[in-house]
Tab-separated table of C-alpha atoms and ligand atoms in Angstrom:
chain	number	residue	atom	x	y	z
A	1	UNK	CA	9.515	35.280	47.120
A	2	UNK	CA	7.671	37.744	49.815
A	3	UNK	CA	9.794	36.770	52.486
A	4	UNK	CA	12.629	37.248	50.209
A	5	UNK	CA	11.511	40.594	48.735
A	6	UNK	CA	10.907	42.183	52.381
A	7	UNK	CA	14.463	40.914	53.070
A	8	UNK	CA	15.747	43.032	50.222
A	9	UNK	CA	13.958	46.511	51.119
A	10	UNK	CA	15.316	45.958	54.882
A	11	UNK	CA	18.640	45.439	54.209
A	12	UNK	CA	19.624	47.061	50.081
A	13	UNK	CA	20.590	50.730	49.663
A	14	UNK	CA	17.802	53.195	47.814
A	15	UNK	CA	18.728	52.845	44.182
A	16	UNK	CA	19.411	55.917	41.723
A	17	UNK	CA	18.470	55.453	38.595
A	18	UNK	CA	19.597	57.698	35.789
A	19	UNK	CA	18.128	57.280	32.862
A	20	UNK	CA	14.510	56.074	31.836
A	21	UNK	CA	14.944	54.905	28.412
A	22	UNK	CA	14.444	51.052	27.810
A	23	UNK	CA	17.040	49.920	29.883
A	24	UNK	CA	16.820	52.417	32.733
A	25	UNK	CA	13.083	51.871	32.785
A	26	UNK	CA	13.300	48.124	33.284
A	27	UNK	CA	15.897	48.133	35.723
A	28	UNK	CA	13.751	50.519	37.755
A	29	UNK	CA	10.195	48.254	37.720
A	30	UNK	CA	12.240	44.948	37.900
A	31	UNK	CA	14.372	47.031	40.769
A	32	UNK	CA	10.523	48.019	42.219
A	33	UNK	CA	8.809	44.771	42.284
A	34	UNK	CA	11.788	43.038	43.693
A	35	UNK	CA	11.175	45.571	46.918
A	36	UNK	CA	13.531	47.857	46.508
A	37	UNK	CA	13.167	51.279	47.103
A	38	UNK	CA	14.063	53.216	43.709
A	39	UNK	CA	14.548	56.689	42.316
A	40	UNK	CA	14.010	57.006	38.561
A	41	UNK	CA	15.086	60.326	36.925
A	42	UNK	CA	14.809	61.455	32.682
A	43	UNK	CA	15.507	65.005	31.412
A	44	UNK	CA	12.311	63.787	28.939
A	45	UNK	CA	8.668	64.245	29.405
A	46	UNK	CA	6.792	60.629	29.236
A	47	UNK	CA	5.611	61.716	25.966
A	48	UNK	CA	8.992	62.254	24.947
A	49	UNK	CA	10.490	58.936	26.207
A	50	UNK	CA	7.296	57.169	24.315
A	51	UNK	CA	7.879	59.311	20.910
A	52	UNK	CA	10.892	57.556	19.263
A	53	UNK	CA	9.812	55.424	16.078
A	54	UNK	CA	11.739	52.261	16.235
A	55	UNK	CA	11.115	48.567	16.447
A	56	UNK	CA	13.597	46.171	18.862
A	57	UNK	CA	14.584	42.389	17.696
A	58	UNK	CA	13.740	40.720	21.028
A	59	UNK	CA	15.580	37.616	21.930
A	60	UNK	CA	14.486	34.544	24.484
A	61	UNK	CA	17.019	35.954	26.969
A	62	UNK	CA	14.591	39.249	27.136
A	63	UNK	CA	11.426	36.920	26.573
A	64	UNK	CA	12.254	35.411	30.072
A	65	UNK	CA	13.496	38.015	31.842
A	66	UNK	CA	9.922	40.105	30.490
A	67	UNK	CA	7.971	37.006	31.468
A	68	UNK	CA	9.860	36.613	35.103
A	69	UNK	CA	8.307	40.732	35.582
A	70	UNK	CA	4.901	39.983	34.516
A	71	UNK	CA	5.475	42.057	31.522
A	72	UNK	CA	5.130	39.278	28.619
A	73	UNK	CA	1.485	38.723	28.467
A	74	UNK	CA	0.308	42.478	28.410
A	75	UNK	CA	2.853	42.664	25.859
A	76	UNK	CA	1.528	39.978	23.277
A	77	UNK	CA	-0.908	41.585	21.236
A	78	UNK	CA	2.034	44.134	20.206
A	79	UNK	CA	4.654	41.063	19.758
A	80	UNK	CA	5.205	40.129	16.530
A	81	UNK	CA	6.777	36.771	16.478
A	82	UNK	CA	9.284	35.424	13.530
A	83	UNK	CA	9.407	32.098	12.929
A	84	UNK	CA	11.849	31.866	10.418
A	85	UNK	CA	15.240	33.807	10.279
A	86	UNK	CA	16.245	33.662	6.736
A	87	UNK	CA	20.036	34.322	6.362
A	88	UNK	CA	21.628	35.588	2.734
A	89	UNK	CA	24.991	36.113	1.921
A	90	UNK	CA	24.677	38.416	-1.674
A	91	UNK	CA	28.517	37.805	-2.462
A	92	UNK	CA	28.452	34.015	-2.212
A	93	UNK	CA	24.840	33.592	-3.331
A	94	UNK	CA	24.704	31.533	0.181
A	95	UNK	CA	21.169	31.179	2.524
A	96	UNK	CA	20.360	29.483	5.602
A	97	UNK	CA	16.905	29.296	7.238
A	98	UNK	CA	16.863	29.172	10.876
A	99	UNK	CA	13.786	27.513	12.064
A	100	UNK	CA	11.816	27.166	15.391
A	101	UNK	CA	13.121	23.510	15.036
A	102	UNK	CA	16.898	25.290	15.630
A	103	UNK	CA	16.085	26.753	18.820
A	104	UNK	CA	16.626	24.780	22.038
A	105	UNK	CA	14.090	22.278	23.506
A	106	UNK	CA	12.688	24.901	26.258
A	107	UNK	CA	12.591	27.764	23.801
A	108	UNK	CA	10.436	25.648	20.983
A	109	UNK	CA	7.210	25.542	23.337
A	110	UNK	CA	7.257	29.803	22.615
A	111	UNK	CA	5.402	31.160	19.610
A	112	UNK	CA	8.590	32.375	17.891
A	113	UNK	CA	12.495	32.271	17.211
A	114	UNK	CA	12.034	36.029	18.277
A	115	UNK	CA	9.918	38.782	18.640
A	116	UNK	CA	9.853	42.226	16.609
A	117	UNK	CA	8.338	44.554	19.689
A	118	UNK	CA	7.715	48.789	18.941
A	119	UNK	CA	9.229	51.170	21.008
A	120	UNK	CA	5.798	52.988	22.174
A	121	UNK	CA	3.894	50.604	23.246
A	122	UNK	CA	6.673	49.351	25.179
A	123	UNK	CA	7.340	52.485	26.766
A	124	UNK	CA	3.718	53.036	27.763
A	125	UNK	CA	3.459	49.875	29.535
A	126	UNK	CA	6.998	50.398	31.314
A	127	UNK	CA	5.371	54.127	32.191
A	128	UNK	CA	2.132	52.676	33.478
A	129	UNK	CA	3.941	50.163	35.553
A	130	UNK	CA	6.257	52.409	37.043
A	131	UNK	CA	3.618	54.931	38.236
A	132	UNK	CA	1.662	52.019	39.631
A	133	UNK	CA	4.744	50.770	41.610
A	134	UNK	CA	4.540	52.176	45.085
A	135	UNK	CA	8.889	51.317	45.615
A	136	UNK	CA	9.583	53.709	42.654
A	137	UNK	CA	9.235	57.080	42.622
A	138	UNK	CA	9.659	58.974	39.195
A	139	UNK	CA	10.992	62.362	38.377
A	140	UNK	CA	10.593	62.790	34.869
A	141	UNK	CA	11.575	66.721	33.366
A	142	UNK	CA	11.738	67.838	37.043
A	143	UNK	CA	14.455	67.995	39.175
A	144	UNK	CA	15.450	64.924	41.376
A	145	UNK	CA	17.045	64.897	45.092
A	146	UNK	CA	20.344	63.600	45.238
A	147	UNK	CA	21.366	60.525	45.894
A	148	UNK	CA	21.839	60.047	49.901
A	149	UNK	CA	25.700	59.177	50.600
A	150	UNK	CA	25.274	55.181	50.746
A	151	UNK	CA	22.802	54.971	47.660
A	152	UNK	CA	23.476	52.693	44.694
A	153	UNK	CA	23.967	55.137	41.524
A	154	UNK	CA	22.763	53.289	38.395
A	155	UNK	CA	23.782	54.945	34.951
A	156	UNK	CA	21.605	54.076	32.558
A	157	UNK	CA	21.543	57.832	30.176
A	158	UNK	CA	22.432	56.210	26.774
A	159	UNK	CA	25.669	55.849	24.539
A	160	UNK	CA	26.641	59.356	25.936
A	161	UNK	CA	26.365	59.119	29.679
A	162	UNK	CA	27.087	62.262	31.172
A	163	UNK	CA	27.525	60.313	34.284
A	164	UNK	CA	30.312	58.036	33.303
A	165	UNK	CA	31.828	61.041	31.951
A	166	UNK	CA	31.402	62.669	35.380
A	167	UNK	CA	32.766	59.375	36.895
A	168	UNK	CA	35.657	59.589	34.795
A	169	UNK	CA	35.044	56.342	33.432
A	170	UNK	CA	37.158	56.204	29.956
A	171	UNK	CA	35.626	54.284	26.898
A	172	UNK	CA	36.537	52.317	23.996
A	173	UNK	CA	35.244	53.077	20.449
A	174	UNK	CA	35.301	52.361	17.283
A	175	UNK	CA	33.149	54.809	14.901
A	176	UNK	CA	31.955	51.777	11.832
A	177	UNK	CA	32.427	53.919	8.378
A	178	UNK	CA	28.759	52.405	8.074
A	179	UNK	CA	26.239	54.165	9.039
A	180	UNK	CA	22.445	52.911	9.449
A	181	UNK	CA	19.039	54.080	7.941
A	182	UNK	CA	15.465	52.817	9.830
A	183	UNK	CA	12.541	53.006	7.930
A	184	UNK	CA	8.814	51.126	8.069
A	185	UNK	CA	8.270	50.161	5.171
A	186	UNK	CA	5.020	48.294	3.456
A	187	UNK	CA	6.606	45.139	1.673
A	188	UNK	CA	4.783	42.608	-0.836
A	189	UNK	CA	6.581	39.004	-1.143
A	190	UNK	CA	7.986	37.906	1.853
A	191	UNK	CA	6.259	35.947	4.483
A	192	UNK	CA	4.386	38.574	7.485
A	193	UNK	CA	6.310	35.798	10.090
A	194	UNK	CA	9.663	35.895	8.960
A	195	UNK	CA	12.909	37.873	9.212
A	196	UNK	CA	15.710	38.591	6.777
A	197	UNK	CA	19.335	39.333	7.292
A	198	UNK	CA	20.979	39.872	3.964
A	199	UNK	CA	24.553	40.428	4.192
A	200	UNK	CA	25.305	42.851	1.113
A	201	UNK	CA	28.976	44.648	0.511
A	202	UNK	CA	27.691	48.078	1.803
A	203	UNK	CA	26.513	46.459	4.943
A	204	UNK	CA	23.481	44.169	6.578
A	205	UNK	CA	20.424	44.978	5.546
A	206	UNK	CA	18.088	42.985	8.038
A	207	UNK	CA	14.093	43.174	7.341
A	208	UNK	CA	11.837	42.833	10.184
A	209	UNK	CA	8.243	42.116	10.526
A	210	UNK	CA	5.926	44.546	12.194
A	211	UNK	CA	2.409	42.326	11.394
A	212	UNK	CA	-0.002	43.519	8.770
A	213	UNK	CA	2.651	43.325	5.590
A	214	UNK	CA	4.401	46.030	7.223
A	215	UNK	CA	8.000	46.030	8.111
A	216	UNK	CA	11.327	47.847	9.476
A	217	UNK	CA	14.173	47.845	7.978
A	218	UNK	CA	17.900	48.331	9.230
A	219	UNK	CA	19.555	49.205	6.390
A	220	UNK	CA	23.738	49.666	6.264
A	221	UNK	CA	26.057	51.354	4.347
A	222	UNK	CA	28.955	53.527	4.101
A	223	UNK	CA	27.023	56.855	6.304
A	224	UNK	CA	27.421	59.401	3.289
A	225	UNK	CA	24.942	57.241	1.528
A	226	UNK	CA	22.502	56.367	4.643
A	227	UNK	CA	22.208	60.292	4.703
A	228	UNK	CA	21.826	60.650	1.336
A	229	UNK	CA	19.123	58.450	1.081
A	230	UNK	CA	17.751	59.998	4.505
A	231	UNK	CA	16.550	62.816	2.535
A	232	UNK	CA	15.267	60.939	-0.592
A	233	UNK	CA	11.328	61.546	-2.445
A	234	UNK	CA	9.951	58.452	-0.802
A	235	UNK	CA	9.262	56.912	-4.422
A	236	UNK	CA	12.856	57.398	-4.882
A	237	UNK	CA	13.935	55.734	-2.020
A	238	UNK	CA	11.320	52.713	-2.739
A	239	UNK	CA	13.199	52.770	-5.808
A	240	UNK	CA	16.360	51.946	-4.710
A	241	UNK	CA	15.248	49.505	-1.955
A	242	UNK	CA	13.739	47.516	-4.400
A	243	UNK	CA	16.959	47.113	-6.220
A	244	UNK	CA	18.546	45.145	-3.504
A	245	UNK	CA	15.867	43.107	-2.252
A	246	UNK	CA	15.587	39.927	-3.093
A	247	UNK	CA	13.964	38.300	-6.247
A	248	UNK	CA	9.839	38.327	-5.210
A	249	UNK	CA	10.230	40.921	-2.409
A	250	UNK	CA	8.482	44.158	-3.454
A	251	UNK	CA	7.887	47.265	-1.442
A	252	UNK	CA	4.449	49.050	-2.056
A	253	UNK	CA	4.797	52.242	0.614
A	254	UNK	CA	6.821	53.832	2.822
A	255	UNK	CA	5.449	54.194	6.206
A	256	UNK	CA	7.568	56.930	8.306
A	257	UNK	CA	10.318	59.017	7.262
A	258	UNK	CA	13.493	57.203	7.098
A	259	UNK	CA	16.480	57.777	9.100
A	260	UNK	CA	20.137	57.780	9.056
A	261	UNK	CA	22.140	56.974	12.716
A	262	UNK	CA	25.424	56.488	12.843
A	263	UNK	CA	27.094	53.128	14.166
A	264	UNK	CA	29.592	52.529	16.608
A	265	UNK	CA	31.684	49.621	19.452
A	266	UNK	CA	31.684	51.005	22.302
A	267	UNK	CA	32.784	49.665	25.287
A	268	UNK	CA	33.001	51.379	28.663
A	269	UNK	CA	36.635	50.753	30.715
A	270	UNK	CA	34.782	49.276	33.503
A	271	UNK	CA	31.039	48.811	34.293
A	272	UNK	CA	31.604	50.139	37.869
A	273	UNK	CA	33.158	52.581	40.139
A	274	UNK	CA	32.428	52.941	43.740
A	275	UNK	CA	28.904	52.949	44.599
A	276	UNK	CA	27.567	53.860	40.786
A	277	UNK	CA	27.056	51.756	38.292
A	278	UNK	CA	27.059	51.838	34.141
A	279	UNK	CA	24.047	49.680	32.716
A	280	UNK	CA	22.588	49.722	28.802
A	281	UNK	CA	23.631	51.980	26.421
A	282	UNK	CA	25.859	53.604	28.948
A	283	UNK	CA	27.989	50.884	29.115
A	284	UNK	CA	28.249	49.391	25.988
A	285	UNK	CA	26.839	49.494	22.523
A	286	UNK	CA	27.634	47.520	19.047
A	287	UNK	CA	26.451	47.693	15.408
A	288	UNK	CA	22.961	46.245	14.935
A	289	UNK	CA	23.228	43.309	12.842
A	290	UNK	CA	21.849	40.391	14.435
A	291	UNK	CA	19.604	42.847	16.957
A	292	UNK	CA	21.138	41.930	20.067
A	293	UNK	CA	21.515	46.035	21.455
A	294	UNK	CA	18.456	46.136	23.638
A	295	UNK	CA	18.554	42.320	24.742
A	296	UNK	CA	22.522	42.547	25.748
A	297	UNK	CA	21.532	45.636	28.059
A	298	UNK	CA	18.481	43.804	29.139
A	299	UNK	CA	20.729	41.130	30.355
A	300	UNK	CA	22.578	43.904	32.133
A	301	UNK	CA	18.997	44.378	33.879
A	302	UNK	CA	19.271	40.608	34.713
A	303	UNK	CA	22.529	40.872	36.222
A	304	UNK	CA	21.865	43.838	37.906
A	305	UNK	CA	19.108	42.291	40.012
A	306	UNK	CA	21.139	39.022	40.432
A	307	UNK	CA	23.834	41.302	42.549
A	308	UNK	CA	21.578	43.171	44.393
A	309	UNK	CA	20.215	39.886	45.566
A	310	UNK	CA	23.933	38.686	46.443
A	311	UNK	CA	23.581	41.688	49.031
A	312	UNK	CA	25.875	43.723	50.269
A	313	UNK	CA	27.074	47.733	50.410
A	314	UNK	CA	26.100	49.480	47.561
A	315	UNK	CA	30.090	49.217	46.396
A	316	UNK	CA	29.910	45.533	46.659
A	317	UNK	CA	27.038	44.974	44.899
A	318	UNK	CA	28.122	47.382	42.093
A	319	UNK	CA	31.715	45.630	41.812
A	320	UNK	CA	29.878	42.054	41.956
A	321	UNK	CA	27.479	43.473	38.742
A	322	UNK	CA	30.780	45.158	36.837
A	323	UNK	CA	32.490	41.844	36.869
A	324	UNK	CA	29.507	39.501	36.335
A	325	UNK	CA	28.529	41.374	32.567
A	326	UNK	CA	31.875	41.451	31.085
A	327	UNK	CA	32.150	38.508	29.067
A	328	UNK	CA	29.036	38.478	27.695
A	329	UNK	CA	29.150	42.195	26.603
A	330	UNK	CA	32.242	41.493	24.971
A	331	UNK	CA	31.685	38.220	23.309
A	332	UNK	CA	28.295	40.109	21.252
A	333	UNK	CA	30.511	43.006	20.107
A	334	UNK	CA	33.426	40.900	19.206
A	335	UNK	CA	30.772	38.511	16.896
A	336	UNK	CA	28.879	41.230	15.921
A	337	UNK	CA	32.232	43.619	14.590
A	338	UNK	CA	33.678	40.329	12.922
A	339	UNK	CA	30.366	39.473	11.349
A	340	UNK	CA	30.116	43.070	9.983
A	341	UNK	CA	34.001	43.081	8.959
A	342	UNK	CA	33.618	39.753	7.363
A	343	UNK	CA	30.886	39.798	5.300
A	344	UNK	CA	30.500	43.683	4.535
A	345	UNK	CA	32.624	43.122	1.198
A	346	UNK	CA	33.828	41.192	-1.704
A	347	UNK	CA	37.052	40.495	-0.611
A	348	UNK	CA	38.103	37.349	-3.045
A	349	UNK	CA	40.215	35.977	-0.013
A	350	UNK	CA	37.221	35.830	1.895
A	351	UNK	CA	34.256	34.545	-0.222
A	352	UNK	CA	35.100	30.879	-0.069
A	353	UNK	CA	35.591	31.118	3.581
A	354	UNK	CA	31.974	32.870	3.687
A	355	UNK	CA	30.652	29.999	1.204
A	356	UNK	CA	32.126	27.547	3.451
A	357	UNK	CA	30.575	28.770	6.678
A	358	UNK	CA	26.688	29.469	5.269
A	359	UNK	CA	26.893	25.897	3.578
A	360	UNK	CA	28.056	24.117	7.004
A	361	UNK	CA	25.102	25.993	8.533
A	362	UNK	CA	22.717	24.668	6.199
A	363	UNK	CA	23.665	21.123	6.001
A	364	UNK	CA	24.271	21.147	9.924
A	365	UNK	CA	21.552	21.364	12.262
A	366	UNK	CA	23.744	21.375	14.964
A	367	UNK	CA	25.688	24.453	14.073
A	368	UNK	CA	22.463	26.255	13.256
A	369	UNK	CA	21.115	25.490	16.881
A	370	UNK	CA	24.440	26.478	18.630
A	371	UNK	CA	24.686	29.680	16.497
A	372	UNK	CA	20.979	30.927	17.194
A	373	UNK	CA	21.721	29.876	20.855
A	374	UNK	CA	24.437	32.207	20.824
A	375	UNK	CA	22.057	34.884	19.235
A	376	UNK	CA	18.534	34.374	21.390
A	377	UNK	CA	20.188	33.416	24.698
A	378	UNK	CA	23.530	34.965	24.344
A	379	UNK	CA	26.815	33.403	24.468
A	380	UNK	CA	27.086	32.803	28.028
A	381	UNK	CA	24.161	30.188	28.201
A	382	UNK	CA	25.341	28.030	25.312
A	383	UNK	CA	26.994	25.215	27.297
A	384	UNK	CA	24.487	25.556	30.217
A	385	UNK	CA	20.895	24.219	31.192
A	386	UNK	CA	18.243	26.846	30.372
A	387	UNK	CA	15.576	28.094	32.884
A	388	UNK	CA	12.045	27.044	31.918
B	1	FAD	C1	19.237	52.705	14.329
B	1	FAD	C2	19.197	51.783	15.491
B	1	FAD	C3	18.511	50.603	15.373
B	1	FAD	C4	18.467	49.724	16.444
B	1	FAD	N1	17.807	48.535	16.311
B	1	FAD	C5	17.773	47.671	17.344
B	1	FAD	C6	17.109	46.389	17.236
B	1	FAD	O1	16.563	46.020	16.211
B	1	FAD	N2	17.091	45.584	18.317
B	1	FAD	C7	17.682	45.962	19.481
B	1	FAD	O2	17.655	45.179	20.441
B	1	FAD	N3	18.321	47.148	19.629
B	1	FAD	C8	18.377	48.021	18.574
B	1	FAD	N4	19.030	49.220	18.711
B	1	FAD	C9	19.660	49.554	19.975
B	1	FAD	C10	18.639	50.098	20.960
B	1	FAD	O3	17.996	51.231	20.445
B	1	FAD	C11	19.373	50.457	22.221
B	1	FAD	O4	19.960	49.264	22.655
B	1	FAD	C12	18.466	51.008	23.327
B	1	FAD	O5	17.858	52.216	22.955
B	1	FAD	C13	19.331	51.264	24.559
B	1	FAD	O6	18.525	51.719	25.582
B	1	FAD	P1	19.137	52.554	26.796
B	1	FAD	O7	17.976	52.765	27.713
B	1	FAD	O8	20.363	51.889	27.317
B	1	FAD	O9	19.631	53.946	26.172
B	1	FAD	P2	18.750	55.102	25.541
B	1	FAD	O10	17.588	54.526	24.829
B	1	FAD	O11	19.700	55.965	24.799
B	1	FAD	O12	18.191	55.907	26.814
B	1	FAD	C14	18.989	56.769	27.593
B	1	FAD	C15	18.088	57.681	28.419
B	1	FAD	O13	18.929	58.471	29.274
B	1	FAD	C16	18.409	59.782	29.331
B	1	FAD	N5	19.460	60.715	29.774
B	1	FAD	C17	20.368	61.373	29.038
B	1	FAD	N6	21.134	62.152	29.837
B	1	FAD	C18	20.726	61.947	31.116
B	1	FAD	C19	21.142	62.434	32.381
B	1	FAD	N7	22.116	63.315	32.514
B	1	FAD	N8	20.500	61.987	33.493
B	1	FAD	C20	19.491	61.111	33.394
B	1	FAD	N9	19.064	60.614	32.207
B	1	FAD	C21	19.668	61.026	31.083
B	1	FAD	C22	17.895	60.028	27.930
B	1	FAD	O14	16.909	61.069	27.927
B	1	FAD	C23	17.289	58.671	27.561
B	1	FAD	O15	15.929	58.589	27.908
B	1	FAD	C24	19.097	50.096	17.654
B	1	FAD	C25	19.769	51.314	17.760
B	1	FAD	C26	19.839	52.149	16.688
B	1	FAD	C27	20.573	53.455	16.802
C-alpha cells in the first residue's frame, strides 16, 4: 500500500478539484490519502459547506468505500442504522419488510441494512480530514491557481456545474412534475430502527430515522403542493402528515422548517472530456426514492480512484473513469424513474401488476435479497463476489 501510494504521487498528474460538497470532498481526502497531490476549491466558507440541514440514506457500497478511508468508525456515533426497510404500496394495500436476513452474507455481519448519516457532522469530519491531509491543499471562498496544463480537472460543483457548461458538455433532463419537501420531524409509532418507503399517488413518501424518535422525511408530490405546504403553520403541516401516515404512526413536533426542492433525471452526455472530468451531482442526478443520490456519486469517488490507479495521462485516466461509471449511473435512474412512474398513481391497468410484484417480494426471499442488492450495492455488483 506505501510502496504503491509513493508510486502514485511520482508518476499521477496534480488533481483539480472543483467542488467541495459531499462528493467533491471525498474524492479529494480519498484522492489525498491515496498520495496524490490535490487542489480542492468551493465558492463556500466551511461554515457554509457544513450549514445545509439534510440527512443521506447510506448504502453498503458507501459503507465500504467510508470504511476502506478510515472514515467509518469516527463516523458511528452519528450513524443511525435501519434494520428493517418496510415497503408500502397505498394503492394495492401491498407491504414488504426487507430484513438484515435479505442482505448478502458479507453485508449481514454490519449493524444495519443502511445507515441514515446528517449532513454536518459529515462535513466536519470531511473538513477536519482534509486540513489534516498534507497532499491536499484547500481554497475555500478564496481564489485558487489554475490548473497547470497536464493537471486532471475534476468537476464535482453540483447539478449545475458551471464547468461542464464551460466544457460544453450537453445534458439530459427530465424536470419530474413532483417536487420534494424535507422536514425532521418528531414521530410516535414506528420503530427508532426502521425505515419506511410508502409509495402513495402524489409520490414516495420515505421516513427515515435520525435516533431519539426523531426522523426525516422525503415527502413527494406534484411541486405546487410541496411549496404550498413549504410555507404551512407547523401544526398545520403536522396535520396533514398525519393524514397519510400509516395507521399507529403519529407525529408529535416538527423539528426544522420544511422544505420544498424540486426533482429532476439528469444525465450528463459524457462523464469526460479531455483532461477534466464530471463526478457527483455534476454528472448525474435522479429523484430520491430509494436514496441512492449520494451513494451513486460516491461510487463515482470509487471509480475515480480505481482509474487513477490504472495510471496514465490525465486524458487517459479521465476517459478510463467516463466509461467505467456509465452503466451503473444509468441503471439507478432508469429503476428509480420507472419506480416513480409506476407506482406514483392509480392507474387501474397498473395496480394488479403492482399487487403482483410486492406479493412476489414478500413470499420470495430471493427476490427480496436480489432487489436490496441492487439498492445497497448497486446494480453492477449483483452477479459478482463482494469485497469483505
Ligand atoms: C431534497 C433532497 C433530498 C435528498 N436526499 C438524499 C438521501 O436521502 N440520500 C442520498 O444519498 N442523497 C440524497 N439527496 C441527494 C444528495 O443531496 C446529493 O446526491 C449530494 O448533495 C450530491 O453531492 P455533490 O457534492 O455531488 O453536489 P453538491 O452537494 O451540490 O455540491 C456541489 C458543490 O460545488 C460547489 N460549486 C458550485 N459552483 C462551483 C464552481 N464554479 N467551482 C467550484 N465549486 C462550485 C458548491 O458550492 C457545492 O459546495 C437528496 C437531494 C435532495 C435535493
Amino acid at each position: 500500500m506505501v510502496g504503491q501510494t509513493h508510486r502514485m504521487a511520482q508518476s499521477r498528474p496534480e488533481i483539480h478539484v472543483m467542488g467541495a460538497g459531499p462528493t467533491g470532498a471525498l474524492t479529494a481526502l480519498a484522492l489525498g490519502l491515496h498520495g496524490q497531490s490535490v487542489i480542492l476549491f468551493d465558492p463556500l466558507t466551511a461554515s457554509e459547506l457544513q450549514s445545509r440541514s439534510r440527512a443521506y440514506a447510506i448504502t453498503h457500497s458507501s459503507r465500504r468505500l467510508l470504511s476502506s478511508l478510515g472514515l467509518w468508525n469516527d463516523l458511528r456515533d452519528t450513524l443511525v442504522p435501519f434494520r428493517d426497510l418496510d415497503l408500502r404500496d397505498d394503492a394495492t394495500n401491498s407491504r414488504v419488510l426487507f430484513g438484515q436476513d435479505d442482505l448478502a452474507s458479507t453485508n449481514q455481519t454490519h449493524d444495519g441494512i443502511g445507515w441514515i448519516l446528517d449532513h454536518r457532522p459529515l462535513m466536519s469530519l470531511l473538513l477536519a480530514r482534509l486540513k489534516g491531509n498534507g497532499n491536499v491543499a484547500m481554497y475555500l471562498a478564496q481564489p485558487c491557481p489554475d490548473p497547470s496544463a497536464d493537471s486532471l480537472i475534476v468537476a464535482a460543483d453540483g447539478p449545475r456545474s458551471p464547468t461542464r457548461e464551460a466544457w460544453g458538455i450537453a445534458h439530459w433532463g427530465i424536470r419530474y412534475r413532483q417536487g420534494c419537501l424535507t422536514a425532521k420531524v418528531a414521530l410516535r409509532g414506528l420503530a427508532h430502527d426502521r425505515a419506511c418507503e410508502l409509495f402513495r399517488p402524489e409520490g414516495p413518501l420515505a421516513v427515515l430515522p435520525l435516533g431519539q424518535g426523531n426522523f426525516q422525511v422525503v415527502w413527494s408530490a406534484p411541486w405546487q403542493r410541496c411549496e404550498q405546504r413549504s410555507t404551512l403553520q407547523h401544526s398545520a403541516f403536522l396535520d396533514q402528515l398525519a393524514a397519510i401516515l400509516p395507521q399507529g404512526i403519529e407525529p408529535d413536533r416538527l423539528l426544522d422548517q420544511p422544505r420544498a426542492f424540486p426533482q429532476q433525471w439528469l444525465l450528463a452526455r459524457r462523464f469526460h472530456r479531455g483532461r477534466g472530468v464530471l463526478i457527483g451531482e455534476a454528472a448525474h442526478r435522479c429523484h430520491p426514492v430509494g436514496g441512492q443520490g449520494l451513494n451513486l456519486c460516491w461510487r463515482d469517488v470509487d471509480g475515480l480512484l480505481r482509474a487513477v490507479e490504472q495510471g496514465g495521462s490525465a486524458a487517459t485516466i479521465a476517459r478510463n473513469y467516463g466509461i467505467s461509471r456509465w452503466l451503473d449511473v444509468l441503471q439507478v435512474g432508469l429503476a428509480t424513474d420507472l419506480l416513480v412512474r409506476v407506482f406514483s398513481n392509480r392507474q387501474p391497468l397498473l395496480l394488479p401488476l403492482r399487487r403482483l410484484a410486492l406479493l412476489l417480494l414478500k413470499q420470495f426471499s430471493g427476490l427480496r435479497r436480489l432487489s436490496l442488492r441492487a439498492m445497497s450495492d448497486g446494480p453492477m455488483q449483483v452477479w459478482q463476489a463482494l469485497p469483505n
